Coordinates of C-alpha atoms in Angstrom, one line a residue:
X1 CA 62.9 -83.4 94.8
X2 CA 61.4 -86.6 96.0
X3 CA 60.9 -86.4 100.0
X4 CA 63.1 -89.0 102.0
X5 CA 60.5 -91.1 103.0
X6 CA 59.9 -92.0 99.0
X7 CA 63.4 -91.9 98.4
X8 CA 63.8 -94.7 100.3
X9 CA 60.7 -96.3 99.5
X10 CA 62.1 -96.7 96.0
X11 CA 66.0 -97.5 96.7
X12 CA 64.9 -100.2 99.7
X13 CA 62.9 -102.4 97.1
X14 CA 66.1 -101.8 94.6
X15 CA 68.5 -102.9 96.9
X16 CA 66.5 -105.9 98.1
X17 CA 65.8 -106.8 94.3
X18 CA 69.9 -106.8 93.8
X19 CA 70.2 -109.0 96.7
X20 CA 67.4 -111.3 95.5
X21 CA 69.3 -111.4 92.5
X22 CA 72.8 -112.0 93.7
X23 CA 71.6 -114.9 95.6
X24 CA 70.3 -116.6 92.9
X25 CA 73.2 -115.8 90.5
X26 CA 75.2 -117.4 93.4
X27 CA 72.9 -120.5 94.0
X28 CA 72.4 -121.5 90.0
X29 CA 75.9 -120.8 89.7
X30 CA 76.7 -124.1 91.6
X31 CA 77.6 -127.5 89.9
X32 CA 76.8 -130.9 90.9
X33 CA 79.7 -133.0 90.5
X34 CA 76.9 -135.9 89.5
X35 CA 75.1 -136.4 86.8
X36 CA 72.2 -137.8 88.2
X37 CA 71.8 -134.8 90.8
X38 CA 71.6 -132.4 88.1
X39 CA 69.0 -134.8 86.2
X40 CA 67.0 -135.1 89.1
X41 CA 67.0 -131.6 89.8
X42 CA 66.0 -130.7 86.6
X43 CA 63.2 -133.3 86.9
X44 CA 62.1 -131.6 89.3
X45 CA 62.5 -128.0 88.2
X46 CA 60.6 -128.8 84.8
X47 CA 57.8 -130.1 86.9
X48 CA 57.3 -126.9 89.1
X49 CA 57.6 -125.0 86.4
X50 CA 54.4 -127.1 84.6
X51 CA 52.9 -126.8 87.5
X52 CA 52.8 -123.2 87.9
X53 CA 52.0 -122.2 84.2
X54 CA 49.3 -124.2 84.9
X55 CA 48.2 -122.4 88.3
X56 CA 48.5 -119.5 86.5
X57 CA 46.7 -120.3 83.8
X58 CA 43.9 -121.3 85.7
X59 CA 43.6 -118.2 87.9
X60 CA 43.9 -115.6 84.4
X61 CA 40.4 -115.7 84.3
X62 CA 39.7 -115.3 87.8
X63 CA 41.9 -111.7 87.7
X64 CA 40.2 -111.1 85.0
X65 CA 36.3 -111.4 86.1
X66 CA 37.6 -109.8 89.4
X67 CA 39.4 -106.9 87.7
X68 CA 36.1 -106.3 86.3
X69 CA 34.0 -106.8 88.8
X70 CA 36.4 -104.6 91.2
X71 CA 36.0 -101.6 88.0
X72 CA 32.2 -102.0 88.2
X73 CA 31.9 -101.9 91.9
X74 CA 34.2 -98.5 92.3
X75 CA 32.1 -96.8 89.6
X76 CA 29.3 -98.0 91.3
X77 CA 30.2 -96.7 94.8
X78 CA 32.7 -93.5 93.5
X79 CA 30.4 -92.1 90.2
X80 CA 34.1 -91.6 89.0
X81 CA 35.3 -93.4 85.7
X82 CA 39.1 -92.3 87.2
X83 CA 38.3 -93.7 90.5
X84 CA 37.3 -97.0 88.6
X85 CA 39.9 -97.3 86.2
X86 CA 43.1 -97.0 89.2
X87 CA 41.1 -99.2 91.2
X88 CA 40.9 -102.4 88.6
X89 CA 45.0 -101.3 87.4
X90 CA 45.9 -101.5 91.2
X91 CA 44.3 -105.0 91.5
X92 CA 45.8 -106.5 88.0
X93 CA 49.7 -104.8 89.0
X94 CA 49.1 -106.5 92.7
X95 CA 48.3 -109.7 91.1
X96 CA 51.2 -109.5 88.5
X97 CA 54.1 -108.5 91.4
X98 CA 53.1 -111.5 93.0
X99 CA 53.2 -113.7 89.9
X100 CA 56.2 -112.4 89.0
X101 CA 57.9 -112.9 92.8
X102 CA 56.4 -116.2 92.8
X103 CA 57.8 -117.5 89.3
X104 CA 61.5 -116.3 90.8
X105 CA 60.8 -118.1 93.9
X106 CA 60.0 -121.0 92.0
X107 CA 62.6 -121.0 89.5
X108 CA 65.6 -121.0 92.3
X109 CA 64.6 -123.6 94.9
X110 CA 63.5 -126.0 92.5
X111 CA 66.9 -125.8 91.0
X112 CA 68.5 -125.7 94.8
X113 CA 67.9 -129.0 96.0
X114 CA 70.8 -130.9 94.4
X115 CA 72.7 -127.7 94.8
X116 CA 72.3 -127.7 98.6
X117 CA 72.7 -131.9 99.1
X118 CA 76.0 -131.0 97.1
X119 CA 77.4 -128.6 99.3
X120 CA 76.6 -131.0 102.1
X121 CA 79.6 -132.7 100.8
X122 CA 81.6 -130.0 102.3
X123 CA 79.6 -129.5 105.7
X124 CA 76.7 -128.3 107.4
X125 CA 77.6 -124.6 107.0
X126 CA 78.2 -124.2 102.8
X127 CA 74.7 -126.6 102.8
X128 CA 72.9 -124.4 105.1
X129 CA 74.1 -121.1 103.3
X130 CA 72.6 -122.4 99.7
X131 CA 69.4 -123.6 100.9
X132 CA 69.3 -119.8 102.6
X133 CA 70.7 -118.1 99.7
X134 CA 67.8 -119.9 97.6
X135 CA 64.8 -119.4 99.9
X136 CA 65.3 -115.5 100.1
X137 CA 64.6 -115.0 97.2
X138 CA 61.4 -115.7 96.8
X139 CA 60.6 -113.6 100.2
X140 CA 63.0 -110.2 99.1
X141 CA 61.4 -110.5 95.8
X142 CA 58.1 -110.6 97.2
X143 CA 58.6 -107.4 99.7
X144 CA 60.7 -105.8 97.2
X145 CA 57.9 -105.8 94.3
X146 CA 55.1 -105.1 96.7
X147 CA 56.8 -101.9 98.2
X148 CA 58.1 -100.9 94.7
X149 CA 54.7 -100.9 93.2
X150 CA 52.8 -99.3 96.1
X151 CA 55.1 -96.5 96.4
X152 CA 54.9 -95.8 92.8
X153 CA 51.3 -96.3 92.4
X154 CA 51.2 -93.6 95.5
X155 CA 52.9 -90.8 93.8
X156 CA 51.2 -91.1 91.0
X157 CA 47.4 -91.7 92.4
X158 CA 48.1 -88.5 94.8
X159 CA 48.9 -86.7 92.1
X160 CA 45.7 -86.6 90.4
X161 CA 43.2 -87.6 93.6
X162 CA 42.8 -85.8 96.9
X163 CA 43.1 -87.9 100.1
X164 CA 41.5 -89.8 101.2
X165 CA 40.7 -91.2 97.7
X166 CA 44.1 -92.0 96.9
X167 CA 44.4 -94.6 99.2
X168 CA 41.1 -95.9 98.3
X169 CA 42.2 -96.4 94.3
X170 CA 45.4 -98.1 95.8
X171 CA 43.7 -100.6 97.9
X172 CA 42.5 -103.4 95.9
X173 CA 46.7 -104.2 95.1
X174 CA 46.6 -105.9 98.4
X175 CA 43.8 -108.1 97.0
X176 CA 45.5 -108.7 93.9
X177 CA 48.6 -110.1 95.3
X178 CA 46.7 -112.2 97.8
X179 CA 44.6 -113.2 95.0
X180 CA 48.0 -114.9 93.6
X181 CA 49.5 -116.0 97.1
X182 CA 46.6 -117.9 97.8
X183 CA 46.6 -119.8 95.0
X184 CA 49.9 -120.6 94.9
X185 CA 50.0 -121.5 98.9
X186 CA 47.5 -124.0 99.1
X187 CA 47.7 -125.4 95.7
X188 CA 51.1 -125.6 95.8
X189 CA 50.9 -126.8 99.3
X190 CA 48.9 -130.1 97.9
X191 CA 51.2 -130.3 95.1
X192 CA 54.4 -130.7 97.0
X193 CA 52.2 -133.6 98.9
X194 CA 51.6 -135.6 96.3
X195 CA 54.7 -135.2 94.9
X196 CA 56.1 -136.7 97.8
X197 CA 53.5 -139.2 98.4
X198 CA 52.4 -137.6 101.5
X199 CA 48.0 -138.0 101.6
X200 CA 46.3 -134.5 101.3

């Protein structure tokens, strides 16, 4: 029987993952009564969404080289294939949550502007609640993957290392899922610049 402090390690994330998901569902749910919101907010959806594949795109064969280089470097130090292998998995599942909370992100407030400016038809309040509804997403999706995939990567990497080297295989997910934030921050920072017009 898993021990409570797992337990909830694994039902937190789930929880915060339904919520992530029920605020979505309620946000995209929403209908501009104008045409030309819902074209302009798809305008600007398809563009994040080009945007991103191409970020991610571009930063494939940077987790890739790192992976690699983050295999090498724990065979080097550890003399232990095992050690190596969890290691470079850690990095390339870090990266991936982080991918996949950003995409989510993405997808929902590029879809919430309109969504939100129509609410404000009805008052500060329903506006406020849609433009919150749509930005937590992207933040319980984030904490929700991360803590999912660190607790599971636990029991299994205690299983079949001692400690300390547990925690030392399970490190390098922090670096993959910075890897991705970075990326996405300041790249997507200068993106949203010049797509208002704003110099860099």
């Amino acid at each position: 029987m898993l021990a409570l402090e797992l337990l909830l390690a694994i039902v937190v994330p789930i929880i915060g993952l339904a919520l992530a998901g029920y605020n979505a569902s309620s946000v995209l749910r929403i209908q501009p009564g104008k045409k030309e919101l819902t074209e302009i907010n798809m305008l600007i959806a398809e563009g994040g969404k080009t945007f991103l594949m191409r970020e991610y795109k571009t930063i494939l064969p940077t987790g890739v080289v790192l992976t690699i280089l983050i295999w090498a470097a724990y065979y080097v130090i550890f003399h232990s294939g095992l050690m190596a292998g969890l290691a470079a998995l850690s990095f390339a599942l870090g990266a991936i949550g982080s991918a996949v909370a950003g995409y989510l992100g993405m997808y929902v407030t590029t879809r919430s502007a309109a969504k939100t400016a129509w609410m404000g038809k009805y008052g500060m309040g329903p506006a406020l609640s849609t433009s919150f509804k749509a930005g937590t997403v992207m933040g319980l999706s984030l904490a929700s993957i991360a803590l999912l995939i660190v607790t599971i990567l636990y029991m299994a990497y205690s299983s079949v290392l001692p400690s300390p080297l547990w925690a030392e295989a399970l490190a390098p997910v922090a670096f993959g899922a910075s890897l991705i934030s970075l990326f996405i921050r300041v790249a997507g920072g200068i993106y949203t610049k010049l797509l208002i017009g704003v110099p860099t």
